[in-house]
Amino acid sequence: MGSLMSGVAPVEHNTQGIAPVLDANTTPQEAREAFRRGVVRPTCGIARGFAQANMIALPREYAFDFLLFTQRNPKPCPILEVLDPGNPKPSIAAGSDIRTDIPLYRVWEHGELVDTCSDITDIWARHDDLVTFLIGCSFTFEFPLMEAGIPVHHIEAGRNVPMYDTSIACKPAGRFSSTMVVSMRGIQPDRIADAVRISGYYPSVHGAPVWVGEPEGIGIPDLQHPDYGDPPIMKDGDIPVFWACGVTPQAAVMASQPSFAITHAPGHMFLTDIPDRSFMV
Amino acid sequence: MGSLMSGVAPVEHNTQGIAPVLDANTTPQEAREAFRRGVVRPTCGIARGFAQANMIALPREYAFDFLLFTQRNPKPCPILEVLDPGNPKPSIAAGSDIRTDIPLYRVWEHGELVDTCSDITDIWARHDDLVTFLIGCSFTFEFPLMEAGIPVHHIEAGRNVPMYDTSIACKPAGRFSSTMVVSMRGIQPDRIADAVRISGYYPSVHGAPVWVGEPEGIGIPDLQHPDYGDPPIMKDGDIPVFWACGVTPQAAVMASQPSFAITHAPGHMFLTDIPDRSFMV
């Protein structure tokens, strides 16, 4: 799966020959329109200041179990919006359509990845009761970290954040169980307290870290080989700091094998119109 | 319904002739055991420092819609725990049983109150898939208000908090829609900012107020005639301050008429083992 999850250099595959510049100054609406036209690229660095969201859509029969899973595991699965069954129009992004506005989707059957595509309109039409969950993303507190003078190395290097499967058990709910996926950022010892404090102000986008230090303690054998995203950049003296990650629902899909699911591809997020600062408590 | 909802004087109806003293120093476990033995009284003033919870149990078929209702309306419906279908044993109170440990229950059919009782074991046995929702209660931030020198008049007078139906619309979810129920506390103008700030530290137990001032603005015609609880005590200069209230699910039951529901009786809460301070963010 690595090829789908790594490589965030802004290579654009535009099916209609248009090459819009997508950067920090792009509005969320402009970016969604570009993705709708067929642009495929990771979303880190686009539309600075607006929240990005993880996505999973499941048949109605799984919706209660999964919503309960998110309620019991708010650190990896902080809910931003749950759409009514069959509704593809999120309210947190004006004029948006969840079937077309994410740059890259993954389609799952019985826990197996069966397709990767940039538009799910046809697939959606064959399922009339999909319930879409939009889940907060740690990209939201990365800019506040940087504004406080805490370097976020993967952003400076134009890479995707490294993400890892762990041995941390999520609380099960009905048919869903999973271990937690985490994202990692290397931080100097004198800034860890600030990173904890600042990210802690954003509980609805994963909040404070779940683990600081030794990766082995949470079942990560090799920091240089993340399960998702790009290898980390660790500076001298950096301590690895781990945050709960919104890719956890995809681990739950693999572990729990619902008959059908659609998710975003890691790093290819849904751009909302919600300012990051509105999540600060 | 007023007679069920008002009158918090500690009159005890003990079916077994035992008259335990239930007060601020009682532990939650001791109080639950007393209620299990048949003591019926409101829970305000009992087990100071431990969170009390609103309760609603619904058949599995309504569980997704109701969980979505709580997710979309976190101010009146902050979830503390959702139990698996059929499970009557909350994890947030050791050794507890939701069928016996609340002092007084209300049983609803198609939105109508059909029974009030102090034990639902027999009723529960006729429904094998009830999903129990435990929802935060504003009693949790009343002690921090008092510790900050903000008088809470209804506690000082040994009354239940006044609660009101309002014109504030909750966000609908599936088969559930409702207006919001609020609780009210009269506060002096120079302490309103503190009351907002202190209660705002407790978002999982209703958090900051939803309305400050003119009751008419949210459809309350007469402050002296609450829809639930006891009439308020307003001191000279007090401004009415309104918080979202966990009785809202009962308004949703009345408005949305699920085939069956069990709730606590207002003011007769489920006592948890969770310290109030653990809800402070």
Coordinates of C-alpha atoms in Angstrom, one line a residue:
Chain A
M1 CA 0.0 0.0 0.0
G2 CA 3.0 2.2 0.4
S3 CA 2.8 3.7 -3.1
L4 CA -0.7 5.0 -2.4
M5 CA 0.3 6.6 0.9
S6 CA 3.6 8.2 0.3
G7 CA 4.9 10.9 -2.0
V8 CA 3.3 14.2 -1.3
A9 CA 5.3 16.2 -3.9
P10 CA 2.7 18.2 -5.7
V11 CA 2.6 16.2 -8.9
E12 CA -0.8 16.9 -10.5
H13 CA -2.5 14.5 -12.7
N14 CA -5.1 16.7 -14.3
T15 CA -7.5 14.8 -16.5
Q16 CA -8.7 17.9 -18.3
G17 CA -5.4 19.6 -19.0
I18 CA -5.8 22.4 -16.5
A19 CA -3.0 22.9 -14.1
P20 CA -4.2 25.2 -11.3
V21 CA -1.7 26.2 -8.6
L22 CA -2.9 24.8 -5.3
D23 CA -1.0 26.2 -2.4
A24 CA -1.5 27.8 1.0
N25 CA -3.4 30.7 -0.4
T26 CA -5.9 28.6 -2.4
T27 CA -9.3 28.7 -0.9
P28 CA -10.9 25.5 0.2
Q29 CA -13.6 26.0 -2.4
E30 CA -11.1 26.5 -5.2
A31 CA -9.2 23.4 -4.1
R32 CA -12.4 21.3 -4.0
E33 CA -13.3 22.5 -7.5
A34 CA -9.8 21.4 -8.7
F35 CA -10.2 18.0 -7.2
R36 CA -13.7 17.7 -8.7
R37 CA -12.2 18.4 -12.1
G38 CA -9.7 15.6 -11.6
V39 CA -6.6 17.0 -9.9
V40 CA -5.0 14.2 -7.8
R41 CA -2.5 15.2 -5.1
P42 CA -2.1 15.2 -1.3
T43 CA -3.7 18.1 0.4
C44 CA -1.0 19.1 2.9
G45 CA 0.0 22.7 2.4
I46 CA -3.2 23.7 0.6
A47 CA -5.6 26.3 2.0
R48 CA -3.7 27.2 5.1
G49 CA -6.0 28.0 8.1
F50 CA -8.9 25.7 7.1
A51 CA -9.6 22.3 8.6
Q52 CA -9.0 19.2 6.6
A53 CA -11.0 16.0 7.3
N54 CA -10.6 12.3 7.1
M55 CA -13.5 10.5 5.4
I56 CA -15.2 7.2 5.7
A57 CA -18.6 6.2 4.3
L58 CA -20.3 3.0 5.4
P59 CA -23.7 1.3 4.7
R60 CA -26.4 2.3 7.1
E61 CA -26.4 -1.1 8.7
Y62 CA -22.9 -0.3 10.1
A63 CA -23.6 3.3 11.0
F64 CA -24.5 2.9 14.7
D65 CA -21.6 0.6 15.4
F66 CA -19.2 2.9 13.7
L67 CA -20.6 6.1 15.3
L68 CA -20.3 4.3 18.7
F69 CA -16.7 3.4 17.8
T70 CA -15.9 7.1 17.2
Q71 CA -17.8 8.1 20.4
R72 CA -15.7 5.6 22.4
N73 CA -12.4 6.6 20.7
P74 CA -12.6 10.4 20.3
K75 CA -8.8 10.8 20.2
P76 CA -8.3 9.0 16.9
C77 CA -11.9 9.6 15.6
P78 CA -13.0 13.1 16.5
I79 CA -16.2 13.7 14.5
L80 CA -16.6 16.9 12.6
E81 CA -19.8 15.9 10.8
V82 CA -22.0 12.8 10.2
L83 CA -24.2 13.0 7.1
D84 CA -27.7 11.5 6.8
P85 CA -27.8 8.1 5.0
G86 CA -27.5 8.7 1.3
N87 CA -26.6 12.4 1.6
P88 CA -23.4 13.3 -0.2
K89 CA -23.4 17.1 0.7
P90 CA -21.5 18.1 3.8
S91 CA -22.7 21.2 5.5
I92 CA -19.1 22.1 6.6
A93 CA -18.1 22.9 3.0
A94 CA -20.4 25.1 1.0
G95 CA -21.6 23.6 -2.3
S96 CA -19.4 20.5 -1.8
D97 CA -20.0 17.0 -2.9
I98 CA -18.3 14.1 -1.0
R99 CA -18.4 11.9 -4.2
T100 CA -16.1 14.2 -6.2
D101 CA -14.3 16.7 -4.0
I102 CA -11.7 14.5 -2.4
P103 CA -8.6 14.0 -4.6
L104 CA -8.2 10.3 -4.1
Y105 CA -10.5 7.6 -2.7
R106 CA -10.1 4.0 -1.6
V107 CA -12.8 1.5 -2.0
W108 CA -13.0 -1.5 0.4
E109 CA -14.9 -4.8 0.3
H110 CA -14.8 -7.1 3.4
G111 CA -11.7 -5.3 4.7
E112 CA -9.8 -5.6 1.4
L113 CA -8.7 -2.6 -0.7
V114 CA -10.4 -3.2 -4.1
D115 CA -10.1 0.1 -5.9
T116 CA -8.4 3.5 -5.8
C117 CA -10.1 6.3 -7.8
S118 CA -10.6 10.0 -7.9
D119 CA -14.4 10.0 -8.3
I120 CA -16.9 7.7 -6.6
T121 CA -20.1 9.0 -8.2
D122 CA -20.8 5.7 -10.0
I123 CA -19.9 3.6 -6.9
W124 CA -22.1 5.8 -4.7
A125 CA -25.0 5.3 -7.1
R126 CA -24.9 1.5 -6.5
H127 CA -25.3 2.1 -2.7
D128 CA -28.3 4.1 -1.6
D129 CA -27.7 4.3 2.1
L130 CA -24.1 5.3 2.7
V131 CA -23.5 7.2 5.9
T132 CA -20.5 9.6 5.6
F133 CA -18.3 10.4 8.6
L134 CA -15.9 13.4 8.5
I135 CA -13.2 13.2 11.1
G136 CA -10.8 15.8 12.3
C137 CA -7.2 15.9 11.1
S138 CA -4.0 16.8 12.9
F139 CA -3.0 19.1 10.1
T140 CA -5.2 21.6 12.0
F141 CA -2.8 22.1 14.8
E142 CA 0.4 22.0 12.8
F143 CA 0.2 25.7 11.8
P144 CA -0.3 26.8 15.5
L145 CA 2.7 24.7 16.4
M146 CA 4.8 26.4 13.7
E147 CA 3.4 29.8 14.7
A148 CA 4.7 29.1 18.2
G149 CA 8.2 28.4 16.7
I150 CA 8.0 24.6 16.9
P151 CA 9.4 23.3 13.6
V152 CA 7.2 20.7 11.8
H153 CA 9.8 18.9 9.7
H154 CA 7.7 17.1 7.2
I155 CA 5.9 20.3 6.2
E156 CA 9.2 22.2 5.8
A157 CA 10.4 19.3 3.6
G158 CA 7.2 19.1 1.6
R159 CA 6.6 15.5 2.8
N160 CA 3.5 13.7 4.1
V161 CA 3.4 13.1 7.8
P162 CA 4.7 9.6 8.9
M163 CA 1.9 7.4 10.3
Y164 CA 2.2 4.1 12.1
D165 CA 0.1 1.1 13.2
T166 CA 0.5 0.6 17.0
S167 CA -0.3 -1.9 19.7
I168 CA -2.6 0.7 21.4
A169 CA -6.1 -1.0 21.5
C170 CA -9.1 1.2 20.6
K171 CA -12.3 0.5 22.6
P172 CA -14.4 -1.9 20.5
A173 CA -18.0 -1.0 19.5
G174 CA -20.3 -3.6 18.0
R175 CA -18.7 -5.0 14.9
F176 CA -15.7 -2.5 15.0
S177 CA -12.4 -3.0 16.7
S178 CA -9.0 -1.8 15.9
T179 CA -5.6 -0.8 17.1
M180 CA -4.8 2.9 16.9
V181 CA -2.9 4.6 14.1
V182 CA -0.7 7.5 15.1
S183 CA 1.1 10.3 13.4
M184 CA 4.6 11.3 14.6
R185 CA 6.5 14.6 14.8
G186 CA 10.0 14.9 16.1
I187 CA 10.3 17.7 18.7
Q188 CA 13.1 19.1 20.8
P189 CA 12.9 18.3 24.5
D190 CA 12.5 22.0 25.5
R191 CA 9.4 22.3 23.2
I192 CA 7.5 19.1 24.0
A193 CA 5.5 20.8 26.8
D194 CA 4.5 23.6 24.4
A195 CA 3.6 21.1 21.7
V196 CA 1.4 19.2 24.2
R197 CA -0.2 22.4 25.5
I198 CA -0.9 23.8 22.0
S199 CA -2.3 20.6 20.4
G200 CA -4.3 20.1 23.6
Y201 CA -6.2 23.2 22.8
Y202 CA -7.6 21.3 19.8
P203 CA -9.4 18.3 21.3
S204 CA -11.7 17.9 18.2
V205 CA -8.8 17.4 15.9
H206 CA -7.0 14.7 18.0
G207 CA -5.8 17.0 20.8
A208 CA -2.8 16.3 22.9
P209 CA -0.3 13.4 22.1
V210 CA -1.1 9.9 23.2
W211 CA 2.6 8.9 23.6
V212 CA 5.9 10.7 24.0
G213 CA 9.2 8.9 23.4
E214 CA 10.2 5.2 22.9
P215 CA 8.4 4.0 19.8
E216 CA 8.8 0.4 20.9
G217 CA 6.5 1.0 23.8
I218 CA 3.5 1.3 21.5
G219 CA 4.6 -1.5 19.1
I220 CA 6.5 0.6 16.5
P221 CA 9.6 -1.4 15.6
D222 CA 11.3 1.0 13.2
L223 CA 10.6 4.8 13.1
Q224 CA 12.1 5.1 9.7
H225 CA 9.6 2.7 8.1
P226 CA 6.1 4.2 8.7
D227 CA 3.1 2.2 7.7
Y228 CA 1.5 5.2 6.0
G229 CA 2.9 8.5 4.7
D230 CA 6.6 9.4 4.2
P231 CA 9.7 8.5 6.3
P232 CA 10.2 11.0 9.1
I233 CA 12.9 13.7 9.3
M234 CA 14.5 13.5 12.8
K235 CA 16.9 16.3 13.9
D236 CA 19.6 15.8 16.5
G237 CA 18.0 15.5 19.9
D238 CA 14.4 15.2 18.6
I239 CA 12.1 13.1 20.7
P240 CA 9.3 11.3 18.7
V241 CA 5.9 12.6 19.8
F242 CA 2.8 10.6 18.7
W243 CA -0.7 11.8 18.1
A244 CA -3.8 9.8 17.5
C245 CA -4.5 9.7 13.7
G246 CA -7.7 9.8 11.6
V247 CA -6.4 6.9 9.5
T248 CA -7.5 4.7 12.4
P249 CA -10.9 4.1 10.7
Q250 CA -9.1 2.5 7.8
A251 CA -7.3 0.2 10.2
A252 CA -10.8 -0.6 11.7
V253 CA -12.0 -1.4 8.2
M254 CA -9.1 -3.8 7.6
A255 CA -9.6 -5.4 11.1
S256 CA -13.4 -5.6 11.2
Q257 CA -14.1 -6.2 7.5
P258 CA -17.5 -4.5 6.9
S259 CA -19.0 -5.6 3.6
F260 CA -18.3 -2.2 2.0
A261 CA -16.6 1.1 2.8
I262 CA -15.2 4.1 1.0
T263 CA -12.4 6.2 2.6
H264 CA -10.1 9.0 1.5
A265 CA -6.6 7.9 0.5
P266 CA -4.2 8.8 3.4
G267 CA -3.0 12.4 3.0
H268 CA -5.7 13.1 0.4
M269 CA -8.1 14.9 2.7
F270 CA -11.5 16.6 2.4
L271 CA -11.1 20.4 2.6
T272 CA -13.7 22.1 4.8
D273 CA -14.6 25.7 5.1
I274 CA -14.1 25.7 8.9
P275 CA -11.3 27.9 10.1
D276 CA -8.7 26.0 12.1
R277 CA -9.0 28.5 14.9
S278 CA -12.7 27.6 15.5
F279 CA -11.5 24.3 16.9
M280 CA -9.4 26.0 19.6
V281 CA -11.0 25.6 23.1
Chain B
M1 CA -46.2 16.4 34.9
G2 CA -45.2 19.0 37.4
S3 CA -45.7 16.8 40.4
L4 CA -43.1 14.3 39.1
M5 CA -40.6 17.0 38.4
S6 CA -40.6 19.3 41.4
G7 CA -40.1 18.9 45.1
V8 CA -36.5 18.0 45.9
A9 CA -36.9 18.0 49.7
P10 CA -35.2 14.8 50.8
V11 CA -38.4 12.8 51.5
E12 CA -37.4 9.2 51.4
H13 CA -39.8 6.4 50.5
N14 CA -37.8 3.4 51.6
T15 CA -39.6 0.2 50.8
Q16 CA -37.6 -1.8 53.2
G17 CA -37.8 0.4 56.2
I18 CA -34.2 1.4 56.1
A19 CA -33.5 5.2 56.2
P20 CA -29.9 5.8 55.2
V21 CA -28.7 9.4 55.3
L22 CA -27.9 10.5 51.8
D23 CA -25.9 13.7 51.7
A24 CA -22.8 15.4 50.2
N25 CA -20.5 12.9 52.0
T26 CA -22.3 9.8 50.8
T27 CA -20.2 7.9 48.2
P28 CA -21.8 7.3 44.7
Q29 CA -21.7 3.6 45.4
E30 CA -23.6 3.9 48.7
A31 CA -26.2 6.1 47.1
R32 CA -26.7 3.7 44.2
E33 CA -27.1 0.9 46.7
A34 CA -29.7 2.9 48.6
F35 CA -31.7 3.6 45.4
R36 CA -31.4 -0.1 44.5
R37 CA -33.0 -1.0 47.8
G38 CA -35.9 1.3 47.0
V39 CA -35.0 4.8 48.2
V40 CA -36.7 7.4 46.0
R41 CA -35.5 11.0 46.1
P42 CA -33.9 13.6 43.9
T43 CA -30.1 13.4 43.8
C44 CA -29.1 17.0 44.1
G45 CA -26.7 17.4 47.0
I46 CA -25.7 13.8 47.2
A47 CA -22.1 12.6 46.7
R48 CA -20.6 16.0 46.2
G49 CA -17.7 16.0 43.7
F50 CA -19.0 13.1 41.6
A51 CA -20.7 13.5 38.2
Q52 CA -24.4 12.7 37.9
A53 CA -25.9 11.6 34.6
N54 CA -29.1 11.9 32.6
M55 CA -30.3 8.5 31.2
I56 CA -32.3 7.4 28.2
A57 CA -32.6 3.9 26.9
L58 CA -34.0 3.2 23.4
P59 CA -34.6 0.1 21.3
R60 CA -31.6 -0.7 19.0
E61 CA -33.6 0.4 15.9
Y62 CA -33.5 4.0 17.2
A63 CA -29.9 3.9 18.5
F64 CA -28.1 5.4 15.4
D65 CA -30.6 8.2 15.0
F66 CA -30.4 9.1 18.7
L67 CA -26.6 8.9 18.9
L68 CA -26.5 11.1 15.8
F69 CA -28.9 13.5 17.6
T70 CA -26.5 13.7 20.5
Q71 CA -23.5 14.2 18.2
R72 CA -25.2 17.1 16.4
N73 CA -26.4 18.6 19.7
P74 CA -23.5 18.2 22.1
K75 CA -24.5 21.2 24.3
P76 CA -27.8 19.7 25.6
C77 CA -26.7 16.0 25.0
P78 CA -23.0 15.6 26.0
I79 CA -22.4 11.8 26.0
L80 CA -20.7 10.3 29.0
E81 CA -21.2 6.6 28.0
V82 CA -23.2 4.6 25.5
L83 CA -23.8 1.0 26.5
D84 CA -23.9 -1.9 24.0
P85 CA -27.4 -3.1 23.1
G86 CA -28.9 -5.1 26.0
N87 CA -26.1 -4.2 28.4
P88 CA -27.4 -2.7 31.7
K89 CA -23.9 -2.3 33.4
P90 CA -22.3 1.1 32.9
S91 CA -18.5 1.2 33.2
I92 CA -18.5 4.6 34.7
A93 CA -20.0 3.3 38.0
A94 CA -18.4 0.2 39.4
G95 CA -20.8 -2.7 40.1
S96 CA -23.8 -0.6 39.0
D97 CA -26.9 -1.7 37.2
I98 CA -28.9 0.8 35.2
R99 CA -32.1 -1.1 35.8
T100 CA -32.2 -0.5 39.6
D101 CA -29.7 2.2 40.5
I102 CA -31.6 5.3 39.5
P103 CA -34.1 6.5 42.1
L104 CA -37.0 7.1 39.7
Y105 CA -37.6 6.2 36.1
R106 CA -40.1 7.2 33.5
V107 CA -41.4 4.8 30.9
W108 CA -42.6 6.2 27.5
E109 CA -44.6 4.6 24.6
H110 CA -45.0 6.6 21.4
G111 CA -44.0 9.8 23.1
E112 CA -46.5 9.4 26.0
L113 CA -45.5 9.0 29.6
V114 CA -47.1 5.6 30.6
D115 CA -45.4 4.7 33.9
T116 CA -43.2 6.0 36.6
C117 CA -41.3 3.5 38.8
S118 CA -38.2 2.9 40.9
D119 CA -37.1 -0.3 39.2
I120 CA -37.2 -1.3 35.5
T121 CA -35.9 -4.8 35.8
D122 CA -39.2 -6.4 34.6
I123 CA -39.7 -3.9 31.9
W124 CA -36.1 -4.3 30.7
A125 CA -36.6 -8.1 30.5
R126 CA -39.3 -7.6 27.9
H127 CA -36.9 -5.6 25.6
D128 CA -33.8 -7.4 24.7
D129 CA -32.0 -4.7 22.7
L130 CA -32.2 -1.5 24.7
V131 CA -29.3 0.9 24.2
T132 CA -28.6 3.1 27.2
F133 CA -27.2 6.6 26.8
L134 CA -25.7 8.4 29.8
I135 CA -25.6 12.2 29.3
G136 CA -23.7 14.8 31.3
C137 CA -25.5 17.0 33.9
S138 CA -25.0 20.6 34.9
F139 CA -24.9 19.7 38.6
T140 CA -21.2 19.0 37.8
F141 CA -20.2 22.6 37.4
E142 CA -22.4 24.0 40.2
F143 CA -19.9 23.2 42.9
P144 CA -17.1 24.9 41.0
L145 CA -19.4 28.0 40.7
M146 CA -20.0 28.0 44.4
E147 CA -16.3 27.5 45.1
A148 CA -15.6 30.6 43.1
G149 CA -18.1 32.5 45.3
I150 CA -21.0 32.5 42.8
P151 CA -24.1 31.6 44.8
V152 CA -26.3 28.9 43.3
H153 CA -29.6 29.8 44.9
H154 CA -31.6 26.6 44.3
I155 CA -28.9 24.5 46.0
E156 CA -28.7 26.9 49.0
A157 CA -32.5 26.6 49.3
G158 CA -32.6 22.8 48.9
R159 CA -34.6 23.0 45.7
N160 CA -34.4 21.4 42.3
V161 CA -33.0 23.6 39.5
P162 CA -35.7 25.3 37.3
M163 CA -35.8 24.0 33.7
Y164 CA -37.7 25.3 30.8
D165 CA -38.8 24.4 27.3
T166 CA -37.5 26.9 24.8
S167 CA -37.9 27.9 21.1
I168 CA -34.3 27.0 20.4
A169 CA -34.3 24.3 17.7
C170 CA -32.0 21.3 18.1
K171 CA -30.5 19.9 14.9
P172 CA -32.7 17.0 13.8
A173 CA -31.2 13.6 13.2
G174 CA -33.2 10.8 11.5
R175 CA -36.4 10.3 13.5
F176 CA -35.4 12.7 16.3
S177 CA -36.1 16.4 16.5
S178 CA -36.7 18.6 19.4
T179 CA -36.5 22.0 20.9
M180 CA -33.9 22.5 23.6
V181 CA -34.6 22.3 27.3
V182 CA -32.5 24.7 29.5
S183 CA -31.7 25.1 33.1
M184 CA -31.6 28.5 34.7
R185 CA -29.5 30.1 37.4
G186 CA -29.8 33.8 38.5
I187 CA -26.5 35.5 38.6
Q188 CA -25.3 39.0 39.5
P189 CA -24.0 41.1 36.6
D190 CA -20.5 41.3 37.9
R191 CA -20.2 37.4 38.1
I192 CA -21.7 36.4 34.8
A193 CA -18.4 36.5 33.0
D194 CA -16.9 34.2 35.7
A195 CA -19.9 31.8 35.5
V196 CA -19.5 31.7 31.7
R197 CA -15.7 31.1 32.0
I198 CA -16.0 28.4 34.8
S199 CA -18.8 26.4 33.2
G200 CA -17.0 26.7 29.9
Y201 CA -14.2 24.6 31.3
Y202 CA -16.7 21.7 31.4
P203 CA -17.8 21.2 27.8
S204 CA -18.8 17.6 28.4
V205 CA -21.4 18.6 31.0
H206 CA -23.2 21.3 28.9
G207 CA -20.3 23.8 29.1
A208 CA -21.0 27.6 28.8
P209 CA -24.5 29.1 28.8
V210 CA -26.6 29.2 25.6
W211 CA -28.4 32.4 26.5
V212 CA -27.9 35.3 29.0
G213 CA -30.8 37.6 29.8
E214 CA -34.3 38.1 28.5
P215 CA -36.2 34.8 28.8
E216 CA -38.7 35.9 26.1
G217 CA -35.9 35.8 23.5
I218 CA -35.9 32.0 23.7
G219 CA -39.6 31.5 24.1
I220 CA -39.9 31.4 27.9
P221 CA -43.0 33.4 28.8
D222 CA -42.8 33.3 32.6
L223 CA -39.6 32.6 34.6
Q224 CA -41.6 31.8 37.7
H225 CA -43.3 28.9 36.1
P226 CA -40.6 26.4 34.9
D227 CA -41.7 23.4 32.9
Y228 CA -39.6 21.1 35.0
G229 CA -38.0 21.4 38.5
D230 CA -38.8 24.0 41.1
P231 CA -39.6 27.8 40.7
P232 CA -36.4 29.9 40.7
I233 CA -35.1 32.1 43.5
M234 CA -34.1 35.4 41.9
K235 CA -32.2 37.9 44.1
D236 CA -32.2 41.7 43.4
G237 CA -30.3 42.4 40.3
D238 CA -29.9 38.8 39.2
I239 CA -29.7 38.2 35.5
P240 CA -31.2 34.9 34.3
V241 CA -28.5 32.7 32.8
F242 CA -29.5 29.7 30.8
W243 CA -27.6 26.4 30.2
A244 CA -28.4 23.6 27.8
C245 CA -30.1 20.8 29.8
G246 CA -30.0 17.0 29.7
V247 CA -33.8 16.8 29.9
T248 CA -33.7 17.7 26.2
P249 CA -33.8 13.9 25.3
Q250 CA -37.2 13.7 27.1
A251 CA -38.5 16.6 25.0
A252 CA -37.2 14.7 21.9
V253 CA -39.1 11.6 23.0
M254 CA -42.3 13.6 23.4
A255 CA -41.7 15.3 20.0
S256 CA -40.5 12.4 18.0
Q257 CA -42.5 9.6 19.6
P258 CA -40.2 6.5 19.4
S259 CA -42.2 3.3 20.1
F260 CA -40.5 2.9 23.4
A261 CA -38.1 4.7 25.8
I262 CA -37.1 4.7 29.4
T263 CA -35.6 7.8 31.0
H264 CA -34.7 8.9 34.5
A265 CA -37.2 11.3 36.1
P266 CA -35.9 14.9 36.0
G267 CA -33.7 15.5 39.0
H268 CA -33.4 11.8 39.9
M269 CA -30.1 11.2 38.2
F270 CA -27.7 8.3 37.8
L271 CA -24.7 8.7 40.1
T272 CA -21.3 7.9 38.5
D273 CA -17.9 7.3 40.0
I274 CA -16.3 9.9 37.8
P275 CA -14.9 12.9 39.8
D276 CA -16.4 16.2 38.6
R277 CA -12.9 17.6 38.2
S278 CA -12.0 15.0 35.5
F279 CA -14.4 16.8 33.1
M280 CA -12.5 20.1 33.4
V281 CA -10.5 20.9 30.3

